[in-house]
mmCIF file of C-alpha atoms in Angstrom:
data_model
loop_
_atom_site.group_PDB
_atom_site.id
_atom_site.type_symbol
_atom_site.label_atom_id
_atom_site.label_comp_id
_atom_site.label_asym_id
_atom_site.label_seq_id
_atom_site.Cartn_x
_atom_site.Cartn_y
_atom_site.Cartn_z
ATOM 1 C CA UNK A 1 0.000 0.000 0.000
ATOM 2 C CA UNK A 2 1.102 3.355 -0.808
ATOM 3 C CA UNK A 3 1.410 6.470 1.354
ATOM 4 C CA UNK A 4 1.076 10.273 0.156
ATOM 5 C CA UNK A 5 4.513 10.576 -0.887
ATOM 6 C CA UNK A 6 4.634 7.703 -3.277
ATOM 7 C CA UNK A 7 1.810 8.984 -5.767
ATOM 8 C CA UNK A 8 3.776 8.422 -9.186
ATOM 9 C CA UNK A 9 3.672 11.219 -11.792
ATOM 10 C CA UNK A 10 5.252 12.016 -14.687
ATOM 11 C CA UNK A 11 8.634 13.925 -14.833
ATOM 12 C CA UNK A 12 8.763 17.518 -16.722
ATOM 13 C CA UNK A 13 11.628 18.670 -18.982
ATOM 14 C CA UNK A 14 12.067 22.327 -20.006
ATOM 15 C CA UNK A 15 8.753 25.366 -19.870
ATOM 16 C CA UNK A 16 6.550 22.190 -20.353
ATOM 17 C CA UNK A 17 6.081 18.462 -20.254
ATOM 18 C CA UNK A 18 8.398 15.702 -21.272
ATOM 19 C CA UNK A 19 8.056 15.013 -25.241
ATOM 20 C CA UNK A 20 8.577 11.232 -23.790
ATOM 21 C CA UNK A 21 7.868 11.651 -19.669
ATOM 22 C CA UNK A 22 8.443 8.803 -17.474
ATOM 23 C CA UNK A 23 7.087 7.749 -14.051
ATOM 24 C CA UNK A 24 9.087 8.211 -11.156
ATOM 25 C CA UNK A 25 8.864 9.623 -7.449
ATOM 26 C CA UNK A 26 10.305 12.627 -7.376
ATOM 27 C CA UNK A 27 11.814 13.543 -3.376
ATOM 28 C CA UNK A 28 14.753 15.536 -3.894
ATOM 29 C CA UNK A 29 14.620 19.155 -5.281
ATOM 30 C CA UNK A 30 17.599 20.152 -6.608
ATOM 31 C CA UNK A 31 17.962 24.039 -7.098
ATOM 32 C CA UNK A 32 20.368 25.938 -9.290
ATOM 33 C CA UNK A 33 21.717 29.091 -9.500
ATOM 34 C CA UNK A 34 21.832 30.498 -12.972
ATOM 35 C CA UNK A 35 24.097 33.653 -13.591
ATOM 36 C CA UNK A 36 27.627 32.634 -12.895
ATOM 37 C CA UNK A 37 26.511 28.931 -11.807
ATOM 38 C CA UNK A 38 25.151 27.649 -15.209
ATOM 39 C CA UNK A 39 25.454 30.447 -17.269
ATOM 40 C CA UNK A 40 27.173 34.026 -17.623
ATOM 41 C CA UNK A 41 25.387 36.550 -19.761
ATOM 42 C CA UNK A 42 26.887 39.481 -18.064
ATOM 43 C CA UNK A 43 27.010 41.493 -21.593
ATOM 44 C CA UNK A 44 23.147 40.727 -22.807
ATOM 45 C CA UNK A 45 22.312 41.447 -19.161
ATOM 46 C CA UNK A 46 23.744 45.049 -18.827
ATOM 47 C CA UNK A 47 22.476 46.303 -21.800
ATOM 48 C CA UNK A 48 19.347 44.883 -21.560
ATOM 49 C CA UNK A 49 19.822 47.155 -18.077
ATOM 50 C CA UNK A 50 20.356 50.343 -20.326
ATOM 51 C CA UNK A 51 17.458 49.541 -22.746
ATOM 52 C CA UNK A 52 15.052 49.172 -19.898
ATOM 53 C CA UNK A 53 16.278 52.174 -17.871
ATOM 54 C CA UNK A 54 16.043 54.720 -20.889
ATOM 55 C CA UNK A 55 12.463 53.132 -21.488
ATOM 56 C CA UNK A 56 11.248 53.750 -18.204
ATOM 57 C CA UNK A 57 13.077 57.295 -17.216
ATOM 58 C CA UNK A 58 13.464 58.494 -20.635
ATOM 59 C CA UNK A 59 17.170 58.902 -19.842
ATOM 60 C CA UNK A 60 20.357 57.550 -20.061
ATOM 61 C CA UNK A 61 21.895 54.763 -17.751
ATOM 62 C CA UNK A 62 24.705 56.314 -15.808
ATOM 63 C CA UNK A 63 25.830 53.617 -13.031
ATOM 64 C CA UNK A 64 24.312 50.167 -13.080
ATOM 65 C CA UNK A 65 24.309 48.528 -9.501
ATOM 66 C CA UNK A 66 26.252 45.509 -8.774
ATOM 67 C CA UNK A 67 24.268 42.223 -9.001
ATOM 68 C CA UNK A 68 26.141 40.465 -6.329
ATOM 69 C CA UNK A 69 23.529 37.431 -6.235
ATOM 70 C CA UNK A 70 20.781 40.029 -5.408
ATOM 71 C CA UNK A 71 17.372 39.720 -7.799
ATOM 72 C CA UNK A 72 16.316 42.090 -10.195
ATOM 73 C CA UNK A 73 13.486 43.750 -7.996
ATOM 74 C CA UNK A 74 16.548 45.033 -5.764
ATOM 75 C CA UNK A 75 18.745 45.638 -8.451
ATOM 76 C CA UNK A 76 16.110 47.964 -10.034
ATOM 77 C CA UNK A 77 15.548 49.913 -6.870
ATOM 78 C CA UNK A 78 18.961 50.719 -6.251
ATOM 79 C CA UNK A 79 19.617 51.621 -9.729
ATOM 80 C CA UNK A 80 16.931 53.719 -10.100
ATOM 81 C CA UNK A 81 18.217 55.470 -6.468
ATOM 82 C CA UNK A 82 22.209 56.229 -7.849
ATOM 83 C CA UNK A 83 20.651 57.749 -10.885
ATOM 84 C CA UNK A 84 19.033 59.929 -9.425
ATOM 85 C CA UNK A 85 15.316 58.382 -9.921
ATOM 86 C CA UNK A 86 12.867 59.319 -7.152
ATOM 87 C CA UNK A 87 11.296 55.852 -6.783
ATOM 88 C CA UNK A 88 7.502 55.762 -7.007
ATOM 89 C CA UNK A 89 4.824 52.411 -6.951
ATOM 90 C CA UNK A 90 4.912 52.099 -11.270
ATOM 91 C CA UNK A 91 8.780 52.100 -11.292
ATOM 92 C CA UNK A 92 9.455 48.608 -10.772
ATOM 93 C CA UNK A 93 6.402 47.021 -12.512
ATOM 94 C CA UNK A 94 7.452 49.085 -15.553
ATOM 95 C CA UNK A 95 11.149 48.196 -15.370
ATOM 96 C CA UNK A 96 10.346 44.455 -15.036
ATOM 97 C CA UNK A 97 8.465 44.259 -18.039
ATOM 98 C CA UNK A 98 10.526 46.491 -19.802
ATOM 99 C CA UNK A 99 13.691 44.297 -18.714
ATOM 100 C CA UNK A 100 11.705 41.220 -20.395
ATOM 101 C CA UNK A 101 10.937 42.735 -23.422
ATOM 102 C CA UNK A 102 14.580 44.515 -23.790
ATOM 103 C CA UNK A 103 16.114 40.935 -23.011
ATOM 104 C CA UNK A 104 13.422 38.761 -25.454
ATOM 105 C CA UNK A 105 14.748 41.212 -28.218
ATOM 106 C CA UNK A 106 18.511 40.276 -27.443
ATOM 107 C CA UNK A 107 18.138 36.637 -26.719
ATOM 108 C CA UNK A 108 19.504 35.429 -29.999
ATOM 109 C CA UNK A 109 22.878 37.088 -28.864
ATOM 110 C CA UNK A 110 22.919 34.925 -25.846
ATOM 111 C CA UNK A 111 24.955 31.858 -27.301
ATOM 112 C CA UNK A 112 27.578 34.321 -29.220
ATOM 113 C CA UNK A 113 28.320 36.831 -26.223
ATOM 114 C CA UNK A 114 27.424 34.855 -23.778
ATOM 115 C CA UNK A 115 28.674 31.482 -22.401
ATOM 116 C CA UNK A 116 27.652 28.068 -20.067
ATOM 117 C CA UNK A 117 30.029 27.532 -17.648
ATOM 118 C CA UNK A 118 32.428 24.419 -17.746
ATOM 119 C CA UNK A 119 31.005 21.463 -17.107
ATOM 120 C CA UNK A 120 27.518 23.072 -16.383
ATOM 121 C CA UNK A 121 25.582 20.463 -19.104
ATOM 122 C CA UNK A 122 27.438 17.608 -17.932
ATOM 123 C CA UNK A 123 26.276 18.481 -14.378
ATOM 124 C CA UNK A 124 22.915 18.805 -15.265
ATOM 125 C CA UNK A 125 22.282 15.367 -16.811
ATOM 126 C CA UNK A 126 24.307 13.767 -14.665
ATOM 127 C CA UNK A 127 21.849 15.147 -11.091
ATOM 128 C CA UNK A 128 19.053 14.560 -13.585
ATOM 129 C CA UNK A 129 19.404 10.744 -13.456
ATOM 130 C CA UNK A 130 19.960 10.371 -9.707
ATOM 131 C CA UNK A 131 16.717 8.959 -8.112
ATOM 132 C CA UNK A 132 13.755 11.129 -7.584
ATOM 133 C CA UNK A 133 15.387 14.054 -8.066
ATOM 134 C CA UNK A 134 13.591 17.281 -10.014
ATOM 135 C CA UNK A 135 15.668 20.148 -10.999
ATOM 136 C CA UNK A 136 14.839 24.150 -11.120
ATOM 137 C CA UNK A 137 16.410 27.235 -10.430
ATOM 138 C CA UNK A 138 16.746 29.800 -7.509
ATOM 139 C CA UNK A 139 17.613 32.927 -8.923
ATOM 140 C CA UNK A 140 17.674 36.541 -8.770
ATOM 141 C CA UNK A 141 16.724 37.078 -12.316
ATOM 142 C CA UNK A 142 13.168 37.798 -13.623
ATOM 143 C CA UNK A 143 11.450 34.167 -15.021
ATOM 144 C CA UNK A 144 11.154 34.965 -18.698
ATOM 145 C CA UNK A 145 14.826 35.896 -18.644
ATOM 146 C CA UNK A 146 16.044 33.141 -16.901
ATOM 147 C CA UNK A 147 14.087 30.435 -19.420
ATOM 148 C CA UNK A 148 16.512 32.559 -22.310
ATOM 149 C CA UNK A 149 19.730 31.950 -20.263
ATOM 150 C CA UNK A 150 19.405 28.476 -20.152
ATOM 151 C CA UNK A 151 17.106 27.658 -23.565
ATOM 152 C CA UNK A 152 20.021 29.546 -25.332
ATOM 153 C CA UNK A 153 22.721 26.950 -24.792
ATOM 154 C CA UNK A 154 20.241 24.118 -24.364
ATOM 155 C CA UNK A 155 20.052 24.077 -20.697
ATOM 156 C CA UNK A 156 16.786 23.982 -20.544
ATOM 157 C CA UNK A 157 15.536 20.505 -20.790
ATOM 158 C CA UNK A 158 16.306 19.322 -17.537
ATOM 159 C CA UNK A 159 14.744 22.157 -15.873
ATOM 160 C CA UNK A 160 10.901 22.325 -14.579
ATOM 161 C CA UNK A 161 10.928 25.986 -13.972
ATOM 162 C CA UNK A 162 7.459 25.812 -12.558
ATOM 163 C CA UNK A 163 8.616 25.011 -9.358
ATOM 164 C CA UNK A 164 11.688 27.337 -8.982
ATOM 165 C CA UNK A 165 12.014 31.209 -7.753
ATOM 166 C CA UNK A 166 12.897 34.134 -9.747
ATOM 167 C CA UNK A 167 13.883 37.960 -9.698
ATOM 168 C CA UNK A 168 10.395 39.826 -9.640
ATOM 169 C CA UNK A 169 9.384 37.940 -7.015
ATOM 170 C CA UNK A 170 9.605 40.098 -3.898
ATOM 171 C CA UNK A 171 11.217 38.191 -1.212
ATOM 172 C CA UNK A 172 14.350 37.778 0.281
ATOM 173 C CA UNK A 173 16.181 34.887 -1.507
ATOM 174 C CA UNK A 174 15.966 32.501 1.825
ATOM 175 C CA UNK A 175 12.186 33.040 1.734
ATOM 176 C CA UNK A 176 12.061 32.792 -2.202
ATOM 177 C CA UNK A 177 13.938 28.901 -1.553
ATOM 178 C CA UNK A 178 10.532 28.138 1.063
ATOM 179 C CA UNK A 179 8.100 29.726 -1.972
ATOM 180 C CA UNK A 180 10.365 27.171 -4.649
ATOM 181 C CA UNK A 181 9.668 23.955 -1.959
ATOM 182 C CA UNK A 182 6.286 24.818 -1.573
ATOM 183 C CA UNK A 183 5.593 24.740 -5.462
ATOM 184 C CA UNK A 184 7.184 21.830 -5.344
ATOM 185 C CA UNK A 185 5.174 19.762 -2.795
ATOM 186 C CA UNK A 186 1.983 21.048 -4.845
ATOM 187 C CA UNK A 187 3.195 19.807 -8.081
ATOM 188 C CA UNK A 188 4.800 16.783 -6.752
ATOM 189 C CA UNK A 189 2.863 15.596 -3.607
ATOM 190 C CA UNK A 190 6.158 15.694 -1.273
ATOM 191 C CA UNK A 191 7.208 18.085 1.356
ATOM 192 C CA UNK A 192 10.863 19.227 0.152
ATOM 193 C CA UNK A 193 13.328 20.182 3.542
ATOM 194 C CA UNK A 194 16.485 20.854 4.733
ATOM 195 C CA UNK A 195 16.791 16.928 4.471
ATOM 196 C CA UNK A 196 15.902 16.485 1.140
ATOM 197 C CA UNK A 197 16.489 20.247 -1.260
ATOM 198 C CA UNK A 198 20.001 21.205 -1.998
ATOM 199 C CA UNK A 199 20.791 24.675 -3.898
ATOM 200 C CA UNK A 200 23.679 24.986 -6.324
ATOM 201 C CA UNK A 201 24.858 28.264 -5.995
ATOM 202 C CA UNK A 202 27.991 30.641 -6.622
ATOM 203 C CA UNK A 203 27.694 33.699 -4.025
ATOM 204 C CA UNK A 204 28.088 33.782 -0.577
ATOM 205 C CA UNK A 205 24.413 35.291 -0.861
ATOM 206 C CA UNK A 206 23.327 31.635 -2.306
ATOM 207 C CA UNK A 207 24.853 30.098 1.120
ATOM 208 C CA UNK A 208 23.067 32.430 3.162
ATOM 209 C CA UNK A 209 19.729 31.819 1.463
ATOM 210 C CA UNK A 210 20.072 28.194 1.967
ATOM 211 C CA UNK A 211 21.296 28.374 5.227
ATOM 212 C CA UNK A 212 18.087 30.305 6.148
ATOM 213 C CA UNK A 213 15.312 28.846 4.069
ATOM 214 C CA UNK A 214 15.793 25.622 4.945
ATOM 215 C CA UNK A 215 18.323 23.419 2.567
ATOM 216 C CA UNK A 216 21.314 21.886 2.133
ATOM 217 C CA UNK A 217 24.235 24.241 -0.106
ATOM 218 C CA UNK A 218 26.847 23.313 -2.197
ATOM 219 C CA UNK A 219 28.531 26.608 -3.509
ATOM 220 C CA UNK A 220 30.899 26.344 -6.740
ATOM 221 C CA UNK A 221 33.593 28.736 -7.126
ATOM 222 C CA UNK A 222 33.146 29.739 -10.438
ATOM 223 C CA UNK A 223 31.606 33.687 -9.556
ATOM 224 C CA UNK A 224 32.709 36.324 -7.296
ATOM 225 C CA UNK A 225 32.572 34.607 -4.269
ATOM 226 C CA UNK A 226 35.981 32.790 -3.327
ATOM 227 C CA UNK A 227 36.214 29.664 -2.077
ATOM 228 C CA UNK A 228 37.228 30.827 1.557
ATOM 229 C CA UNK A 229 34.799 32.759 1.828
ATOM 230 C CA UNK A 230 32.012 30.227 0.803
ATOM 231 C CA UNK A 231 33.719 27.996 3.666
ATOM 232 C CA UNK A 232 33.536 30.461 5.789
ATOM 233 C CA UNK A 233 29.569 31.755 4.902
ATOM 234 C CA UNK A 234 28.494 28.172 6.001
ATOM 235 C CA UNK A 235 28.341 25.890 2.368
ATOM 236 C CA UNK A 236 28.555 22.127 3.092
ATOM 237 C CA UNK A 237 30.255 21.447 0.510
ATOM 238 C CA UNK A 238 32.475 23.799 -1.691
ATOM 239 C CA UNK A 239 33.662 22.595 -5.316
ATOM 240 C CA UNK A 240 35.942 24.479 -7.574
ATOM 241 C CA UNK A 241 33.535 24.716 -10.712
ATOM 242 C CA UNK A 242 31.143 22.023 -12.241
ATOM 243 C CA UNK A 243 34.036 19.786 -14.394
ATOM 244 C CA UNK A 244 33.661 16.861 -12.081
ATOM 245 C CA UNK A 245 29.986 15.782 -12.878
ATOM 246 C CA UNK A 246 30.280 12.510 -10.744
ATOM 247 C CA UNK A 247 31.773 14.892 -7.857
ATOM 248 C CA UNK A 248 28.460 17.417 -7.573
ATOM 249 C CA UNK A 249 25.878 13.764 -8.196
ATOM 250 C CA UNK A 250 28.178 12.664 -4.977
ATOM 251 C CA UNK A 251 27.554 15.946 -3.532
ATOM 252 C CA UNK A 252 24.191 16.173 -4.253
ATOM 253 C CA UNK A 253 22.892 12.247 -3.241
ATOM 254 C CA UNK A 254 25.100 12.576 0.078
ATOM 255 C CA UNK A 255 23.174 16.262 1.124
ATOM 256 C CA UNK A 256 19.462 14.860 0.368
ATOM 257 C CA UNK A 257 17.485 12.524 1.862
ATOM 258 C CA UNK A 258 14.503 11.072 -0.330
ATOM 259 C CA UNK A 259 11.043 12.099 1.886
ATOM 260 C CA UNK A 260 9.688 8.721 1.424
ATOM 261 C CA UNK A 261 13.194 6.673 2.298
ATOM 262 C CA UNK A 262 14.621 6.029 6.074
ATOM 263 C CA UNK A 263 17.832 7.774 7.146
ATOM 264 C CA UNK A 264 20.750 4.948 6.980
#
């Protein structure tokens, strides 16, 4: 007889469902960071930036603020404030779509100016065959945006981005992780804990998040953040970049424990 957390459904790839989706329990979310972590499209981003400031202000950008693993929504607020921008209620509803459409236009120039970080692919279908295990993403930018990061170099597929957290959502990133498990358990009938998520991020902001939301970390040197300081901000497990995809499966199987399976 079956309990709760064994219902069987069928697995999502990509925006949508599998072309050819198979049963399987799914009990271990694993979470990814995109910009820096998967992908860097640091070029496309910024002006995408300008386009969207001038079409919301009428004016130039001057200064864009540093990302620093913050979302957009913050991003936008403190670049409208060192540009002089009196913030009112419209700004950031405007500047959000505007940041869409501005990055939609410029997506083809993804692949070209853009580029996956090593061993990012390899990583990604290697977690994708470990048991139960869904993937999405945790990340600071908007949803539409982050779908074009990771569509452009074919990312995508192993991603359900229904259940994952993005940029114009309003919450700190720790809370946006506990709005990412809760999708989750509604699509896939488990709860998803400290015991069995795990986020895959690149900034000591990442570690934080997890360490506060509820779920296990393993940070990947590959951004800003340096390994010490990862250590020191609390990741359980640090790796040097995503090369080694039998080294982050390891990671992730040891750091997540299936809902529906007994510790030991």
């Amino acid at each position: 007889m079956t309990g709760p957390h064994d219902r069987v459904i069928a697995v999502p790839l990509g925006t949508s469902h599998a072309e050819s989706p198979t049963e399987a329990i799914i009990n271990r979310l694993v979470l990814w960071n995109v910009d820096l972590t998967l992908v860097d499209a640091t070029i496309v981003t910024r002006e995408a930036y300008a386009d969207a400031f001038r079409m919301v202000t009428g004016r130039p950008l001057v200064k864009l603020a540093p990302a620093m693993g913050r979302p957009d929504s913050e991003i936008i607020f403190e670049t409208l404030a060192i540009n002089g921008i009196v913030v009112e209620d419209q700004h950031l509803p405007k500047f959000l779509d505007a940041l869409a459409v501005s990055f939609a236009a410029k997506h083809k120039r993804l692949a070209k100016e853009g580029r996956m970080m090593p061993g990012a692919k390899e990583a990604l279908t290697a977690v994708s065959r470990l048991d139960g295990a869904v993937q999405s993403v945790l990340t600071g930018t908007i949803k539409g945006n982050a779908v074009h990061k990771l569509t452009a170099f074919g990312l995508n597929k192993w991603v359900d981005f229904e259940v994952g957290g993005y940029g114009e959502e309003v919450y700190p990133k720790a809370t946006l992780l506990q709005v990412a498990q809760g999708r989750a358990k509604t699509k896939y009938g488990a709860p998803f804990t400290a015991q069995n998520t795990v986020l895959i991020g690149d900034s000591t902001r990442d570690v934080q998040a997890a360490r506060i939301g509820g779920a296990a970390v393993i940070a990947v040197a590959s951004g800003r953040s340096m390994a010490a300081e990862l250590h020191e901000a609390g990741a359980d497990i640090v790796l040097p970049d995503l090369t080694n995809a039998s080294e982050v499966v390891a990671a992730v199987a040891r750091l997540t424990s299936p809902a529906d399976r007994k510790a030991g």
